[in-house]
PDB file of C-alpha atoms in Angstrom:
ATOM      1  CA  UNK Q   1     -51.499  46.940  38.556  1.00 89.00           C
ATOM      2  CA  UNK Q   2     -54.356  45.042  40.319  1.00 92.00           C
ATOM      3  CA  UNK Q   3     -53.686  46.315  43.625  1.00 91.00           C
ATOM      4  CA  UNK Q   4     -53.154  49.664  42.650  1.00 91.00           C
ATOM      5  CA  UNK Q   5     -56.543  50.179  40.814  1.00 92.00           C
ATOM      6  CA  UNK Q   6     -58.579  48.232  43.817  1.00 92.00           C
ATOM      7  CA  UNK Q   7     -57.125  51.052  46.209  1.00 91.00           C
ATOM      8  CA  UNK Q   8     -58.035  53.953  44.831  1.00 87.00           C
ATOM      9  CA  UNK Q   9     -61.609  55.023  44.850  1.00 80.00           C
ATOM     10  CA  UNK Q  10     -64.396  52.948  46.110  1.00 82.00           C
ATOM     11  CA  UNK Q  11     -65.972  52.132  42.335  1.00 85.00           C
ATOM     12  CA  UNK Q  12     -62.597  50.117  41.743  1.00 91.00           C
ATOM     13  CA  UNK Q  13     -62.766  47.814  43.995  1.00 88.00           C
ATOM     14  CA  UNK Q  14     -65.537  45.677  42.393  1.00 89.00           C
ATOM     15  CA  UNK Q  15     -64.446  47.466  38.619  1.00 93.00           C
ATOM     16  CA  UNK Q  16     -63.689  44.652  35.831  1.00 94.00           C
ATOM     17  CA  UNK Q  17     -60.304  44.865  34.675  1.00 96.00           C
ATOM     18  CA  UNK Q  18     -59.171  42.885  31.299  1.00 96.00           C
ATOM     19  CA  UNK Q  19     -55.344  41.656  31.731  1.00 96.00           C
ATOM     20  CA  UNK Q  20     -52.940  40.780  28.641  1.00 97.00           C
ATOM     21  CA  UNK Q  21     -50.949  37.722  28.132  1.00 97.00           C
ATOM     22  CA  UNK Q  22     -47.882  38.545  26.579  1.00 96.00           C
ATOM     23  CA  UNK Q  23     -48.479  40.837  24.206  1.00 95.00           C
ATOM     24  CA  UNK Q  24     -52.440  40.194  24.137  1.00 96.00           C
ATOM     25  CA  UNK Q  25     -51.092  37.350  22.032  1.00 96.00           C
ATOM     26  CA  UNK Q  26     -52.800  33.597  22.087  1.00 95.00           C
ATOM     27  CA  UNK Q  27     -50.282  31.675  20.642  1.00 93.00           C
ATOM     28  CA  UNK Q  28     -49.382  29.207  23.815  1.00 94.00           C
ATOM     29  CA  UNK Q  29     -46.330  30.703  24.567  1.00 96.00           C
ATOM     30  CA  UNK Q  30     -47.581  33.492  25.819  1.00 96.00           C
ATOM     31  CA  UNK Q  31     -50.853  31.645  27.576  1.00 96.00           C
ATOM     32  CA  UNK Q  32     -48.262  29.038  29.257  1.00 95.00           C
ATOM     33  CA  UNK Q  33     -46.794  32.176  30.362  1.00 96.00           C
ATOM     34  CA  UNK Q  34     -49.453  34.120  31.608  1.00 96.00           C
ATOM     35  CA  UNK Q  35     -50.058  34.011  35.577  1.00 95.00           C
ATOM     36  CA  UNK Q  36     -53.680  34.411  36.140  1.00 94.00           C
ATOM     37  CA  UNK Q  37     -54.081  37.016  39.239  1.00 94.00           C
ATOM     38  CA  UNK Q  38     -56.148  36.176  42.060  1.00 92.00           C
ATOM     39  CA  UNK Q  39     -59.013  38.341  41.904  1.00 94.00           C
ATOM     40  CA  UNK Q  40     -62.882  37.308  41.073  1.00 91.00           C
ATOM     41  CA  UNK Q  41     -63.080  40.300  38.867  1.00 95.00           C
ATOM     42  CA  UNK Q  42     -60.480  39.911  36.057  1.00 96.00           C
ATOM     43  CA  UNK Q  43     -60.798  39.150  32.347  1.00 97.00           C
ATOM     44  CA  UNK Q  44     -57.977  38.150  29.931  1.00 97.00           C
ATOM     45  CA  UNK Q  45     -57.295  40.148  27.270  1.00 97.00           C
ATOM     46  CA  UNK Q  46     -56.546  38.936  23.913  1.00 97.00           C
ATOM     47  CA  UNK Q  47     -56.290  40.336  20.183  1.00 96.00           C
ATOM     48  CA  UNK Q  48     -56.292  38.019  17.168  1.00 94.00           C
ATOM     49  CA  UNK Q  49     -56.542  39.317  13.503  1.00 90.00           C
ATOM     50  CA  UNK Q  50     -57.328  36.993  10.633  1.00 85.00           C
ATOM     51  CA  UNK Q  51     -57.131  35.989   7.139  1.00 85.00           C
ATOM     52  CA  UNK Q  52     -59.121  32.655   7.200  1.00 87.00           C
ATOM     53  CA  UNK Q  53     -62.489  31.821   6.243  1.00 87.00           C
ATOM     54  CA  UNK Q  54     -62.651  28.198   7.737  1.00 91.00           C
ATOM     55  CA  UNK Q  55     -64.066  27.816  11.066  1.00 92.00           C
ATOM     56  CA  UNK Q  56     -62.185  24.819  11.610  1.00 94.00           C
ATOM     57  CA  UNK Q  57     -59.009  27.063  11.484  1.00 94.00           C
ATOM     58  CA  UNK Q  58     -60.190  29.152  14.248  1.00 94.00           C
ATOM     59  CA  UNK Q  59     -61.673  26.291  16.356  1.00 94.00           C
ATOM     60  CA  UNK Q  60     -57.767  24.981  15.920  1.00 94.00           C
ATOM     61  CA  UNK Q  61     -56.111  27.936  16.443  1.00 93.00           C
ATOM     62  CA  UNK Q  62     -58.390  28.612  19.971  1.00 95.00           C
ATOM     63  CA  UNK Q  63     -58.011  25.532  21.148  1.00 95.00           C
ATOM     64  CA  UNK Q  64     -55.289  26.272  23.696  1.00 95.00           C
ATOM     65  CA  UNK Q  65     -57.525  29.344  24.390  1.00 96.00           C
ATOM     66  CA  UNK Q  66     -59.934  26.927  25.399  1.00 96.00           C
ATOM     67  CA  UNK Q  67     -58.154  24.533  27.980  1.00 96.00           C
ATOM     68  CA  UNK Q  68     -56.596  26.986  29.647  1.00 96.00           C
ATOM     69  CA  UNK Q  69     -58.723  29.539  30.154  1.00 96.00           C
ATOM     70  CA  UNK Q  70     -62.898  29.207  28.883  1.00 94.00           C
ATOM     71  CA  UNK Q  71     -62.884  25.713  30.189  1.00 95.00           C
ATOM     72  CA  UNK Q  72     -61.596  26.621  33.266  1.00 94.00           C
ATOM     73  CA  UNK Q  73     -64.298  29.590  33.655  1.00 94.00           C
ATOM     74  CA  UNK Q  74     -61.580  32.420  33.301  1.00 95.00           C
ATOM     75  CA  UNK Q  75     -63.313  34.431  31.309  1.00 95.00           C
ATOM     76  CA  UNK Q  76     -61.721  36.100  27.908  1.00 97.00           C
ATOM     77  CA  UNK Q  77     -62.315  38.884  25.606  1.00 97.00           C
ATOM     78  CA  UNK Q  78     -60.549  40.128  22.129  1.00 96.00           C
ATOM     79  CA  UNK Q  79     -59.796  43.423  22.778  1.00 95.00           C
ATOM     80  CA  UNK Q  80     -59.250  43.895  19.347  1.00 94.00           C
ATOM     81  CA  UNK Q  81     -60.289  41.883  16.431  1.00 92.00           C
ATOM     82  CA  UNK Q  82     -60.163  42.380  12.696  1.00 85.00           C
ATOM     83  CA  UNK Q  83     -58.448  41.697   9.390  1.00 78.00           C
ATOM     84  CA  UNK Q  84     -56.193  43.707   7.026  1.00 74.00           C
ATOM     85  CA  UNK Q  85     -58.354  45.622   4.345  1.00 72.00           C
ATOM     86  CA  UNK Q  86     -57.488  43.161   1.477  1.00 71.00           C
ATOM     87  CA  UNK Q  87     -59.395  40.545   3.708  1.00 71.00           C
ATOM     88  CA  UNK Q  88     -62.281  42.899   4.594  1.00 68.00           C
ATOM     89  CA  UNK Q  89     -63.162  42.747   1.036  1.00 71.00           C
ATOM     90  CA  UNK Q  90     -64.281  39.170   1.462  1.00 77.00           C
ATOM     91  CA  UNK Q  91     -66.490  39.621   4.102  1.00 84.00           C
ATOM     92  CA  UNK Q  92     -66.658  36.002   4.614  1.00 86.00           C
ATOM     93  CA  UNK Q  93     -63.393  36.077   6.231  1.00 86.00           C
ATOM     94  CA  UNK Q  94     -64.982  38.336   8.904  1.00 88.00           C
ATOM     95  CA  UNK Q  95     -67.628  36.693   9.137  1.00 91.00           C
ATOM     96  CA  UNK Q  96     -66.258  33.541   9.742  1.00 92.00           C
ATOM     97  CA  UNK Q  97     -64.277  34.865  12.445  1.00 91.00           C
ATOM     98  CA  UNK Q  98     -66.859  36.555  14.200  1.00 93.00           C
ATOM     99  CA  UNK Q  99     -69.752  34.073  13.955  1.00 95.00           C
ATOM    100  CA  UNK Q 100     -66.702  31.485  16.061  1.00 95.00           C
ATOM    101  CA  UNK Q 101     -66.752  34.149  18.886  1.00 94.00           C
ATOM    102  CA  UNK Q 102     -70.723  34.322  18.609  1.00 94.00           C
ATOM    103  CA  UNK Q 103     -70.726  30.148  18.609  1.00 95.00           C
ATOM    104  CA  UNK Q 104     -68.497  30.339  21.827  1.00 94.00           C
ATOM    105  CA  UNK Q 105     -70.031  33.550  23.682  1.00 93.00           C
ATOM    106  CA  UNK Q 106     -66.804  35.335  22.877  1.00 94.00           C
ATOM    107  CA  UNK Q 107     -67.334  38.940  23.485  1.00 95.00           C
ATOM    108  CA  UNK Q 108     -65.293  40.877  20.648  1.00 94.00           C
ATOM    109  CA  UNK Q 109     -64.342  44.708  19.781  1.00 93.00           C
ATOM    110  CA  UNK Q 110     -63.839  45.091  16.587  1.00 90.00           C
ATOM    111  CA  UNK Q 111     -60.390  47.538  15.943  1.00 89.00           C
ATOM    112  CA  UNK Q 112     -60.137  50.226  13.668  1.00 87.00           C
ATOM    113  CA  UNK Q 113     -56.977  52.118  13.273  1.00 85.00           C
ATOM    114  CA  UNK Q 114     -57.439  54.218  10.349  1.00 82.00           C
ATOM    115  CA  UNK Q 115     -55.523  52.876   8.222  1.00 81.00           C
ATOM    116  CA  UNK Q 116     -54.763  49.292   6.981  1.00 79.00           C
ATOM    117  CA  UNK Q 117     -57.691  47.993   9.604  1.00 81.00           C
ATOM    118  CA  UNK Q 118     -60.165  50.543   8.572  1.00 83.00           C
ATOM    119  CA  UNK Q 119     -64.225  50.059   8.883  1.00 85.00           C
ATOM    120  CA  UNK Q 120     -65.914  53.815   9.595  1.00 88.00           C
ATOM    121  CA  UNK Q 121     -64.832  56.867   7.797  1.00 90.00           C
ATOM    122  CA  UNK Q 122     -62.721  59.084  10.249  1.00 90.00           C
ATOM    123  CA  UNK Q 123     -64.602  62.217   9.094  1.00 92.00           C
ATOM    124  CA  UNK Q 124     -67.810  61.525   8.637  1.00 94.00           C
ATOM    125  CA  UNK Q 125     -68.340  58.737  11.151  1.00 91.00           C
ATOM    126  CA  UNK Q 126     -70.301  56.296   9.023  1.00 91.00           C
ATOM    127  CA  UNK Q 127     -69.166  52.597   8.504  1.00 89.00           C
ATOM    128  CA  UNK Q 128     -67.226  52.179   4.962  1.00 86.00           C
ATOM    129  CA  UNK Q 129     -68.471  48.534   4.776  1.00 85.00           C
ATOM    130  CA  UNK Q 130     -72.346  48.047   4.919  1.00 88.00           C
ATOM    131  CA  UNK Q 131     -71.976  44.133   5.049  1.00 89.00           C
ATOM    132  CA  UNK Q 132     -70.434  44.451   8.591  1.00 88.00           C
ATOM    133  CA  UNK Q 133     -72.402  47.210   9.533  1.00 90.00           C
ATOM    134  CA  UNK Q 134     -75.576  45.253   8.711  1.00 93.00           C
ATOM    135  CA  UNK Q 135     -74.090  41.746  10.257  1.00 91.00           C
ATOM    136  CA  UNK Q 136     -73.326  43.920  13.419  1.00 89.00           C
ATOM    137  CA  UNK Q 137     -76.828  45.156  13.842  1.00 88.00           C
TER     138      UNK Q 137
END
């Protein structure tokens, strides 16, 4: 994949590109798995949703995250983060989740599908939960 992006066109040779573990997944598994590429301009790619409200869960659950790649200056980025709508509800859940990745300098986009993960309105484009909208600003 790498070396096929870097040779076409001259932008994509310096161009960031975010690389999955297994499945975006960061159970350790799929991180002991994961064979970092050699290239200076590569970020892992991971997706996590939750259902937790204690940071200690998340500082737990990262850990691995951690030692193998942020303390090791690889950097990382959840490509998609949320929680199902009965846990957008309680916004505290989110919030929890998303003040970690602040705490750490965890970059995060936030995934909407539509559906059971849904924030903004499809039609009209507005957010359908000011809370976030207003901790997002």
């Amino acid at each position: 994949f790498i070396k096929t992006v870097r040779k076409f066109s001259l932008n994509n040779k310096e161009r960031t590109l975010m690389i999955s573990t297994y499945g975006a997944q960061i159970h350790d598994v799929a991180i002991k798995n994961f064979k970092m590429p050699k290239d200076d301009n590569v970020i892992v790619d991971l997706h996590f949703y939750s259902k937790h409200n204690e940071q200690e869960y998340y500082e737990k659950k990262f850990g691995f995250v951690f030692s193998e790649f942020v303390n090791k200056d690889i950097p990382i980025i959840l490509g998609e983060i949320g929680a199902k709508k009965e846990y957008v509800q309680d916004f505290s859940v989110l919030k929890t989740y998303l003040d970690f990745a602040k705490q750490n300098n965890i970059k995060c986009v936030l995934w909407d599908n539509g559906s059971s993960r849904s924030f903004i309105n499809r039609e009209t484009g507005e957010f359908t939960h000011n809370e976030l909208k207003d901790y997002l600003k």
